[in-house]
mmCIF file of C-alpha atoms and ligand atoms in Angstrom:
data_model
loop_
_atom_site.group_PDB
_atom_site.id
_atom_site.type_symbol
_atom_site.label_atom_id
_atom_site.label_comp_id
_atom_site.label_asym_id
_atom_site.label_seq_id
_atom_site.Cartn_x
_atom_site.Cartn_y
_atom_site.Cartn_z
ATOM 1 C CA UNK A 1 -16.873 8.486 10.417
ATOM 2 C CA UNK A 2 -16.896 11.638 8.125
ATOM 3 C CA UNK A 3 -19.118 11.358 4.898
ATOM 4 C CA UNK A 4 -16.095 11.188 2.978
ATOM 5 C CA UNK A 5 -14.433 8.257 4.771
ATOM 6 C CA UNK A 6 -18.217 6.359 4.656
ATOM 7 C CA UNK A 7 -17.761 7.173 0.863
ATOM 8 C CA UNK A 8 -14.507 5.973 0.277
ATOM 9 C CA UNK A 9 -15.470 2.494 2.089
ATOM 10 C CA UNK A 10 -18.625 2.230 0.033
ATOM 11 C CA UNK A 11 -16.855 2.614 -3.067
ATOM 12 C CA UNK A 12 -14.320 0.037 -2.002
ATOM 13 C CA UNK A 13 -16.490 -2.392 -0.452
ATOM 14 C CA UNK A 14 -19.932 -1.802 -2.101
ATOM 15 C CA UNK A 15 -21.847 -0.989 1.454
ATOM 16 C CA UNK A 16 -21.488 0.667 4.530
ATOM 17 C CA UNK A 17 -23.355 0.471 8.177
ATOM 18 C CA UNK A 18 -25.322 2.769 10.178
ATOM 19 C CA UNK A 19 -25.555 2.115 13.595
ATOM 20 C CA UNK A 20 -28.041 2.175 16.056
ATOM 21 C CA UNK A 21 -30.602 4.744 13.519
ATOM 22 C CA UNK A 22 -33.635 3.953 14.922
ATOM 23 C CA UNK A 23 -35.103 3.758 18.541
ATOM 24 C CA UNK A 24 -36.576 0.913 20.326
ATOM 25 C CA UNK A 25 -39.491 2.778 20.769
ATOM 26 C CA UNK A 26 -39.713 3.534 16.848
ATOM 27 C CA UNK A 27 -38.667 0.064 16.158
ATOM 28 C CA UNK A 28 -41.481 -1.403 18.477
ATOM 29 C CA UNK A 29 -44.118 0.705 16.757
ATOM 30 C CA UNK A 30 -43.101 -0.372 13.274
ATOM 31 C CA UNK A 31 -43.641 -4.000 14.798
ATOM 32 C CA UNK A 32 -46.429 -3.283 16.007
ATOM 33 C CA UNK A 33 -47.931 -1.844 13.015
ATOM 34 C CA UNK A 34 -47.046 -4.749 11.059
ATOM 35 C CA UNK A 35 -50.037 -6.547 11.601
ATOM 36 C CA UNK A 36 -52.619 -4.536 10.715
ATOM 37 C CA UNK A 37 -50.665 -3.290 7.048
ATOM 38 C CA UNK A 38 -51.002 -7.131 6.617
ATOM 39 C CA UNK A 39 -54.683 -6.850 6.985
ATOM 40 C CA UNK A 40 -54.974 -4.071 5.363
ATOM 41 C CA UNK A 41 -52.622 -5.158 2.226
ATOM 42 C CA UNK A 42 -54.302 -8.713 1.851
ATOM 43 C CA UNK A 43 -56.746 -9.093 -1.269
ATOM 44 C CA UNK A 44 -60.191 -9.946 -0.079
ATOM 45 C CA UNK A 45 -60.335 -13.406 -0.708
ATOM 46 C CA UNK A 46 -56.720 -14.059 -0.534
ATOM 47 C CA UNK A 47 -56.331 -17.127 1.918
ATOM 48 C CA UNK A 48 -52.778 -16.376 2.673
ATOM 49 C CA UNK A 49 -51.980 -13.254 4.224
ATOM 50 C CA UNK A 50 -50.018 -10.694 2.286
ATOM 51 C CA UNK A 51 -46.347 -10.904 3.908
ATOM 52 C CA UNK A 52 -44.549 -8.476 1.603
ATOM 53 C CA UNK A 53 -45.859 -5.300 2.086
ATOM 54 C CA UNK A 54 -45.380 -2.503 -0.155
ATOM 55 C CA UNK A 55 -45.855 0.891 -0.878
ATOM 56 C CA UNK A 56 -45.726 1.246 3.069
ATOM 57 C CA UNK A 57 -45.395 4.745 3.139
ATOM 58 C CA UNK A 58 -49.297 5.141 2.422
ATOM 59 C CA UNK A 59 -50.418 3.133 5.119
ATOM 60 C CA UNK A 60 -48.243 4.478 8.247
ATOM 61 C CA UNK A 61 -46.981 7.875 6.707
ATOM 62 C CA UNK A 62 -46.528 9.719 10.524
ATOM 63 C CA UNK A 63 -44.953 5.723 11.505
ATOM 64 C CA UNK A 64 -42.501 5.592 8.286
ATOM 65 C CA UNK A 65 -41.480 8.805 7.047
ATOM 66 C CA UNK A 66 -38.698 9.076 9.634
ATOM 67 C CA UNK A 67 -37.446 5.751 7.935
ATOM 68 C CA UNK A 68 -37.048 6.677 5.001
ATOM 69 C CA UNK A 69 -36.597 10.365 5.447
ATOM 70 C CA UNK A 70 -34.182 9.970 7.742
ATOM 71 C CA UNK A 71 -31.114 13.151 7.462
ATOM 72 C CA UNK A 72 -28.172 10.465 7.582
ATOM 73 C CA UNK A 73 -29.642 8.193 4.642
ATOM 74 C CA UNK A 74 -30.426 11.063 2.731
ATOM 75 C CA UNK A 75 -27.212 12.807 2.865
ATOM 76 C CA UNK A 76 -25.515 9.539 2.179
ATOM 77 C CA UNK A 77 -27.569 8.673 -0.672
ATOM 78 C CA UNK A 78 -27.117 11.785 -2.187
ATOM 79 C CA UNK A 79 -23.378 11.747 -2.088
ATOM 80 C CA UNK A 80 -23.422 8.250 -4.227
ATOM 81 C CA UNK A 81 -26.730 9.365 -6.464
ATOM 82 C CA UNK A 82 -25.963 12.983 -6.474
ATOM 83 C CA UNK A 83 -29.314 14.864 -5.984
ATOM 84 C CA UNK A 84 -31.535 12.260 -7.521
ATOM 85 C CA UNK A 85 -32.720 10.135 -4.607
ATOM 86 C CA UNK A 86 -36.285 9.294 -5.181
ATOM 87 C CA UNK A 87 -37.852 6.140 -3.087
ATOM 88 C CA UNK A 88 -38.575 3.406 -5.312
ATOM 89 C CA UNK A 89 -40.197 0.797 -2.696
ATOM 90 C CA UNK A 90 -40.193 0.675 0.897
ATOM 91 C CA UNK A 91 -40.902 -3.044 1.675
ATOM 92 C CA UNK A 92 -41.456 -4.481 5.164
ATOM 93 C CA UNK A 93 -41.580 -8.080 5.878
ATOM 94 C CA UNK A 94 -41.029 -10.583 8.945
ATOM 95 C CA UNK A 95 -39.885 -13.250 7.513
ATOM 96 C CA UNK A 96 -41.408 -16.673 9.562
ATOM 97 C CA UNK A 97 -39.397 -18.747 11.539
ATOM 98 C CA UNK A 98 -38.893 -22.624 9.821
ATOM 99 C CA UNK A 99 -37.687 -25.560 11.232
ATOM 100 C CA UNK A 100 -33.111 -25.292 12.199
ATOM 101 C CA UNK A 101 -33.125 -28.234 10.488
ATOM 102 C CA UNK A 102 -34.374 -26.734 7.025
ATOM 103 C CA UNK A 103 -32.330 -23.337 7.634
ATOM 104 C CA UNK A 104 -29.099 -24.204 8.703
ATOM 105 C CA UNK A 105 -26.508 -24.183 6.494
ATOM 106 C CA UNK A 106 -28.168 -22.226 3.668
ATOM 107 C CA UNK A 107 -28.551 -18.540 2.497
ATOM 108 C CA UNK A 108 -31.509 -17.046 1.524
ATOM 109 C CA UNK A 109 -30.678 -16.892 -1.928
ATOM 110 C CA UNK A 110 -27.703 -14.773 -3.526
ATOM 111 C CA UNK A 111 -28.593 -11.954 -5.405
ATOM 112 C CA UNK A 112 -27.907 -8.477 -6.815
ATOM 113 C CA UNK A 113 -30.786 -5.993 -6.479
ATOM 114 C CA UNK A 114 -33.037 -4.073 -8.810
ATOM 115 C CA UNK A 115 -31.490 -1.378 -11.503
ATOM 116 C CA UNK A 116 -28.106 -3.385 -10.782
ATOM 117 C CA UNK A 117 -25.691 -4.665 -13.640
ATOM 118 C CA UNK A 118 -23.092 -7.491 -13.808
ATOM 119 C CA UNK A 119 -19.949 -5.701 -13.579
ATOM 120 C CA UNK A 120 -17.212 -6.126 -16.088
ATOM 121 C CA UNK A 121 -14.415 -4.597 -14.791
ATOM 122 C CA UNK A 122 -12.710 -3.668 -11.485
ATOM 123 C CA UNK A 123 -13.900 0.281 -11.866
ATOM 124 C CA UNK A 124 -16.320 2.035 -8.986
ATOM 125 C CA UNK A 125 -19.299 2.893 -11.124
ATOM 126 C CA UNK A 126 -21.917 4.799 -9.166
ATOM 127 C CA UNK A 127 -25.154 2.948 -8.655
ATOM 128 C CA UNK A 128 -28.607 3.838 -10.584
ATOM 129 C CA UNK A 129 -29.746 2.819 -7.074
ATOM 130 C CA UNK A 130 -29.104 1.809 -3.051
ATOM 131 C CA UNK A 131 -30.475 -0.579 -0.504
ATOM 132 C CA UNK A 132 -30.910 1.211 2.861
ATOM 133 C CA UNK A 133 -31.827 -2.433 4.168
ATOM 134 C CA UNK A 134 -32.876 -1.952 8.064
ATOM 135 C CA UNK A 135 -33.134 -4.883 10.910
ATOM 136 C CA UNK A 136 -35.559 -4.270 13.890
ATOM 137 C CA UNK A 137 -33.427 -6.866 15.853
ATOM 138 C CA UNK A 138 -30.281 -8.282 16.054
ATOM 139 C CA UNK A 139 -29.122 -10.545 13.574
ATOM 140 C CA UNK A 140 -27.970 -13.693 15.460
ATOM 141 C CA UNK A 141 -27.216 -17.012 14.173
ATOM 142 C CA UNK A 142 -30.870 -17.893 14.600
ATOM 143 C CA UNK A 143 -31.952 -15.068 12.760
ATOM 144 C CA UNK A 144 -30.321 -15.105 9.836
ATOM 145 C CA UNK A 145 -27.329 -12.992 9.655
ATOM 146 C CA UNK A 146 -26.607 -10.941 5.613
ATOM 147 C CA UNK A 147 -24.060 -12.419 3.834
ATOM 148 C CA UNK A 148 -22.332 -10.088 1.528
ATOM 149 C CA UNK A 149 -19.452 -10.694 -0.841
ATOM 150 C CA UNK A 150 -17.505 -7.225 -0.368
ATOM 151 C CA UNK A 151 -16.150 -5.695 -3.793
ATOM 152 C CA UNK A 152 -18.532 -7.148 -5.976
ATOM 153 C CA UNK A 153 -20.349 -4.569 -6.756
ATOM 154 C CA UNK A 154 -17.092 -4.062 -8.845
ATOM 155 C CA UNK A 155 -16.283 -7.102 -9.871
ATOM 156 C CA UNK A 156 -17.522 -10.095 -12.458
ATOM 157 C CA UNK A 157 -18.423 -12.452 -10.113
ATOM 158 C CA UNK A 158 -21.360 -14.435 -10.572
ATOM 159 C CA UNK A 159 -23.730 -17.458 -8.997
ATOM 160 C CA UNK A 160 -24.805 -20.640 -10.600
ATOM 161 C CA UNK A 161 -28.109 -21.104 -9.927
ATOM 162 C CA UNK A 162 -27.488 -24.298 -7.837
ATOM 163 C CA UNK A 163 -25.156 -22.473 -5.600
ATOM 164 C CA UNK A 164 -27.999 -20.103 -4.925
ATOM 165 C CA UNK A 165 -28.354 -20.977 -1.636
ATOM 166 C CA UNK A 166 -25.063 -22.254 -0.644
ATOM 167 C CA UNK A 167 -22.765 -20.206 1.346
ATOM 168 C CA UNK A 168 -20.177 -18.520 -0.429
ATOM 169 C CA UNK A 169 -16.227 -18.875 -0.007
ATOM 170 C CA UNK A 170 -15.617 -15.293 -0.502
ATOM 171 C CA UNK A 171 -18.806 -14.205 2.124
ATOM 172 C CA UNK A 172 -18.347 -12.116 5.072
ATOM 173 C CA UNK A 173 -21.260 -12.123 7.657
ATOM 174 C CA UNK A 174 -21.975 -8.329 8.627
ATOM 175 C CA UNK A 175 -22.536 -8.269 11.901
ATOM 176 C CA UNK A 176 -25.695 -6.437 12.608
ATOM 177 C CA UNK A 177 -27.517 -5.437 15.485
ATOM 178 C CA UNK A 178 -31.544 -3.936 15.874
ATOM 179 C CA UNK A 179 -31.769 -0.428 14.393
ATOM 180 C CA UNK A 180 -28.657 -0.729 11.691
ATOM 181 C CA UNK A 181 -28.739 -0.097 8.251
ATOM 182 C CA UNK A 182 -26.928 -1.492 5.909
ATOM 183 C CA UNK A 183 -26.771 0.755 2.754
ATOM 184 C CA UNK A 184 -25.746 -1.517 -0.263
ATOM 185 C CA UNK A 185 -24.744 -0.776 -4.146
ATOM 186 C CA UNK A 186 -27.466 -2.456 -6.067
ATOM 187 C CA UNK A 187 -24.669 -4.494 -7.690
ATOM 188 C CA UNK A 188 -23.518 -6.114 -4.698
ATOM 189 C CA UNK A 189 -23.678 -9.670 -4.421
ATOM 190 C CA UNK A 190 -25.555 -10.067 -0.982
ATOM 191 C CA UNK A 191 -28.060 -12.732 0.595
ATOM 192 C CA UNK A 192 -29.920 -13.183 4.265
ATOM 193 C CA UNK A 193 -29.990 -16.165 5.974
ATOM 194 C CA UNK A 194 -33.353 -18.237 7.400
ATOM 195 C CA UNK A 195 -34.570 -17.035 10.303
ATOM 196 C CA UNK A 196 -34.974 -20.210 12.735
ATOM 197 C CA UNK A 197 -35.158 -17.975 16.128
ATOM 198 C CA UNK A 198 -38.988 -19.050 16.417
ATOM 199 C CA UNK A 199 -39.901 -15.119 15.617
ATOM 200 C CA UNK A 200 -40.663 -13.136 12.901
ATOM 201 C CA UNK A 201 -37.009 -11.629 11.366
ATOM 202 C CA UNK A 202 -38.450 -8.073 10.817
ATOM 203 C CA UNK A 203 -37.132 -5.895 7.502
ATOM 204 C CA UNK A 204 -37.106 -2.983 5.545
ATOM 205 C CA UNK A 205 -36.415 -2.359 2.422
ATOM 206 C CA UNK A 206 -35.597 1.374 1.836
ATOM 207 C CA UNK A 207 -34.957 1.426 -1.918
ATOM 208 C CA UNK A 208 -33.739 4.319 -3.452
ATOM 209 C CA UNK A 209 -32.924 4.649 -7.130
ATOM 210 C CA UNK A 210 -32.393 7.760 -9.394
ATOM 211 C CA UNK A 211 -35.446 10.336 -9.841
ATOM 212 C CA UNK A 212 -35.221 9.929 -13.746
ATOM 213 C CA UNK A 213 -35.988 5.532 -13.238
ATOM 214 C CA UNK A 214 -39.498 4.433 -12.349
ATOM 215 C CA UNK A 215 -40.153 3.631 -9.592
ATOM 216 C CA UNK A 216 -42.165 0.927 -7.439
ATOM 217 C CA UNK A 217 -44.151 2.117 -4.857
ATOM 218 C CA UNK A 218 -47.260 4.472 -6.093
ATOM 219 C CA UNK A 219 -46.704 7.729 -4.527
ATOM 220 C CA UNK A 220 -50.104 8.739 -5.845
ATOM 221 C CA UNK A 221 -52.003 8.402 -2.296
ATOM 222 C CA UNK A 222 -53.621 10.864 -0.045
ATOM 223 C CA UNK A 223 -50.899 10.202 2.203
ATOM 224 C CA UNK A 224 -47.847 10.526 0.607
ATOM 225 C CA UNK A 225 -49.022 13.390 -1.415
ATOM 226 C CA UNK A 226 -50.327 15.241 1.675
ATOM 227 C CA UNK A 227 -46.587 14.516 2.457
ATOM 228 C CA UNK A 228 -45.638 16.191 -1.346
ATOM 229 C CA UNK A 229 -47.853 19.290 -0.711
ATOM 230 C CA UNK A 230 -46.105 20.279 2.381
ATOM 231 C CA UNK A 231 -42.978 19.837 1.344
ATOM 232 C CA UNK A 232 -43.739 21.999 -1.920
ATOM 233 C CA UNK A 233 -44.369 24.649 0.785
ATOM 234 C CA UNK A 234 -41.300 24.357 2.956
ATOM 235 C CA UNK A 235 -39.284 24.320 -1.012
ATOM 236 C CA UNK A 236 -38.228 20.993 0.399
ATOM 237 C CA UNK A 237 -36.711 19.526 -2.708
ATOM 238 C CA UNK A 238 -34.895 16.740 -1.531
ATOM 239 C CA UNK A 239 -38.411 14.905 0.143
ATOM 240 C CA UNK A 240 -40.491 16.423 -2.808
ATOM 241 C CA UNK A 241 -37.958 14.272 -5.179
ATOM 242 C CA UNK A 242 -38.029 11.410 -2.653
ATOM 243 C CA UNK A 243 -41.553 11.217 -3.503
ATOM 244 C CA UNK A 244 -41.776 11.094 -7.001
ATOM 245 C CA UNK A 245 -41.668 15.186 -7.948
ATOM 246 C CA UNK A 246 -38.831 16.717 -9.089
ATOM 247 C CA UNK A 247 -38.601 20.527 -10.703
ATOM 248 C CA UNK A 248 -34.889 20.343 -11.433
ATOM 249 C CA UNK A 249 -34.695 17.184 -13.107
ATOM 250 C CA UNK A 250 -34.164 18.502 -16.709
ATOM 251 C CA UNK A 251 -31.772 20.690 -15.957
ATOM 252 C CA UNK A 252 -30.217 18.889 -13.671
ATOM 253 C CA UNK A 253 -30.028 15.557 -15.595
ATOM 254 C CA UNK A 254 -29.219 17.497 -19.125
ATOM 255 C CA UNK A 255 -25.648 19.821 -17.079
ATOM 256 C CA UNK A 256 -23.616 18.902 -19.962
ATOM 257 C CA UNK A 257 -21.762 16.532 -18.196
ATOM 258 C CA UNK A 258 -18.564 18.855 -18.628
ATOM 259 C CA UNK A 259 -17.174 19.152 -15.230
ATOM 260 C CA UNK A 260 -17.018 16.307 -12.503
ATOM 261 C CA UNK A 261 -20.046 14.826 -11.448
ATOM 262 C CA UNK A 262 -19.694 14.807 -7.703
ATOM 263 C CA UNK A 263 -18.855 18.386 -7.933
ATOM 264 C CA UNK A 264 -21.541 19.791 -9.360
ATOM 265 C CA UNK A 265 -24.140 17.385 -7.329
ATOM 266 C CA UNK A 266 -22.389 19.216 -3.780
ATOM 267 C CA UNK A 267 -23.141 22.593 -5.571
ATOM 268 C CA UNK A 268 -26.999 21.157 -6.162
ATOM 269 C CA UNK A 269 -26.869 19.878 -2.525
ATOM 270 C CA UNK A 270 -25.950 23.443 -1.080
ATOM 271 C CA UNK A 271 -28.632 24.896 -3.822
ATOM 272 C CA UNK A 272 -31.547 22.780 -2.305
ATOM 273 C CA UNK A 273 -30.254 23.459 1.341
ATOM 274 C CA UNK A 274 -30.476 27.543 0.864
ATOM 275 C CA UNK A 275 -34.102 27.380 -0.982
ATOM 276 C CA UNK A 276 -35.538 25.053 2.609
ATOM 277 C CA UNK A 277 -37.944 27.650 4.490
ATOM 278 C CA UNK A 278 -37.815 26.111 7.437
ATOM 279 C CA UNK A 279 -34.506 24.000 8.135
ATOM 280 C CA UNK A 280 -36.556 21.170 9.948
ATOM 281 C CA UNK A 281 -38.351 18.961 7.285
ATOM 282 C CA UNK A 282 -41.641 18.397 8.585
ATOM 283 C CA UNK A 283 -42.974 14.822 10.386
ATOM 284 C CA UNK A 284 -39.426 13.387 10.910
ATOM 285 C CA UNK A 285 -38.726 13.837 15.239
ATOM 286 C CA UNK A 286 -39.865 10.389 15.709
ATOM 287 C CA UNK A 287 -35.738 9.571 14.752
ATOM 288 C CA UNK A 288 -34.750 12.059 17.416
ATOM 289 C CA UNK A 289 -34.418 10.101 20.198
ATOM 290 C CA UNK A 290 -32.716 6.760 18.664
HETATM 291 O O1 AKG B 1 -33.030 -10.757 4.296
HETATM 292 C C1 AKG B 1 -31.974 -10.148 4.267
HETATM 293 O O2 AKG B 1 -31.237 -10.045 5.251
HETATM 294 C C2 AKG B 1 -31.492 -9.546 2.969
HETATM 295 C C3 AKG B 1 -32.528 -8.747 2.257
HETATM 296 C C4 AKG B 1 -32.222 -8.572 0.813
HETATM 297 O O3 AKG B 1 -31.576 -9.387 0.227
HETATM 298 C C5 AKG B 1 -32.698 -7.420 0.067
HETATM 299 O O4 AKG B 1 -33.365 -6.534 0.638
HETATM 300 O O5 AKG B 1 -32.395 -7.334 -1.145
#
C-alpha cells in the first residue's frame, strides 16, 4: 500500500494497520524488559505493583526508541499531523489474565482517546493526535481482540455509559496478529477486549499528538535528552520534535494558513529531509530485521 492509499483509508475509516513492524526478537526483549520497568516504576511502599508504565522511553531508551521512532510510523504520522509529531506517552502494559467467565462477552470499555472531540458532522477533520497502538502477540479470542467502530472518528456516535462494556452492533473486530500496529484517529470509537488466555496481553501505547499540545511523558531525563542532543547534531528535526524540541514551530504553526495544509507540510517534510547530516537517524537498527 502506497502512503496515499494508507491515507485515503485512514481518512475513511479512522485507522489503518501495519503489519508485522516489529521482530520477535525485539518483541521478546520488550517482554522481557517489562518486569523490571515494573520494579523500577513502583512507588516504594506501593503494595501493588505499578502495571501502567509510563514515560517508557527513559527507562529502556536503546530497547524503545525503534518503537516509537520507527520510519513507517513517522512518515505516516506526519502525513495526518503534518510535521508536528511529538510523543505524548508511550505506555506499556500486560494486561492480567481473569477468569472466561468474567471476560466473555464484554469489551474493555468503549472509548475515544486523549485530544479527541465528539464529531458533529460527517467531514474528515485531521486529528490533534494518533494511537500507534502495538500488540506483542496475536490477538485471539482469548486475548482480547480491538473492537473498533470504523467511521466514527467522523461521525456523532456516542456510548451510554451502561453500554460501556457491551459489544457494539456497528463493531468490527480487527484482526491482529504479534508485531501490528494499529494507528487510530483519536476520535475513533475503539475498545479491547479481556484477556482470558492465562497470559499477560502485552501493549503499547505510542501516542502522538501535535508539537504545539502538552504532552504526557517527561522528556526531561538523561535518557531521552541524551537522545535530543544527538539528534540536534545529526539536524534531525523530526526525532528532536518527537521529543519535545521543536525550532520551527512558530513559523511553522503561524504559515498563514493561505495555501492547503497538506501541501505545505510535504514541502516541510522534504525541508527536514535535506537539513539530516547523516540519512540514518541514530539508535533505530533494532527494527531492521522485523
Ligand atoms: O487494549 C486494547 O486493545 C485497546 C487499547 C486502547 O484502547 C488504547 O490504547 O486507547
Amino acid at each position: 500500500m502506497t502512503l496515499d492509499e494508507r491515507l485515503a483509508a485512514y481518512k475513511r475509516d479512522g485507522y489503518t494497520v501495519f503489519k508485522h513492524l516489529f521482530s520477535p526478537a525485539l518483541m521478546q526483549a520488550w517482554k522481557d524488559a517489562y518486569p523490571s520497568i515494573v520494579e523500577r516504576q513502583t512507588p516504594l511502599g506501593q503494595e501493588q505493583p505499578t502495571l501502567w508504565l509510563r514515560s517508557t522511553l527513559e527507562f529502556e531508551p536503546k530497547l524503545l526508541l525503534p518503537a516509537i521512532a520507527h520510519p513507517d510510523l513517522l512518515d505516516f504520522a506526519e502525513r495526518v499531523l503534518g510535521p508536528f509529531v511529538q510523543m505524548d506517552n508511550l505506555t506499556f502494559m500486560a494486561f492480567p489474565s481473569m477468569p472466561k467467565e468474567q471476560a466473555i462477552g464484554k469489551a474493555s470499555g468503549w472509548h475515544r482517546d486523549i485530544w479527541a472531540y465528539r464529531p458533529t458532522h460527517g467531514e474528515y477533520v485531521p486529528p490533534l493526535a494518533c494511537n500507534a497502538i502495538t500488540y506483542l502477540q496475536d490477538l485471539t479470542e482469548a486475548y482480547g481482540p480491538l473492537r473498533v467502530i470504523p467511521g466514527s472518528h467522523r461521525r456523532d456516535i456516542g456510548i451510554a455509559p451502561e453500554q460501556g462494556q457491551q459489544p457494539h452492533s456497528e463493531e468490527i473486530i480487527v484482526p491482529v496478529e504479534a508485531g501490528d500496529v494499529v494507528f487510530t484517529h483519536a476520535a475513533l470509537l475503539h475498545s479491547g477486549t479481556p484477556n482470558y488466555s492465562g497470559h499477560p496481553r502485552y501493549f503499547f501505547s505510542i501516542y502522538y499528538n501535535k508539537s504545539w499540545l502538552k504532552c504526557r511523558d517527561n522528556h526531561g531525563g538523561p535518557a531521552v535528552q541524551a537522545i535530543v542532543q544527538t539528534a540536534r547534531a545529526n539536524e534531525d528535526r523530526r526525532l528532536m520534535r518527537l521529543l519535545g524540541e521543536d525550532p520551527l514551530l512558530y513559523a511553522r504553526a503561524n504559515s498563514g494558513f493561505s495555501r492547503d495544509d497538506e501541501s505545505m507540510w510535504a514541502e516541510w517534510i522534504a525541508e527536514d529531509r535535506q537539513a539530516l547530516k547523516c540519512e540514518t537517524p541514530i539508535g533505530l537498527d533494532a527494527w531492521e530485521d522485523a
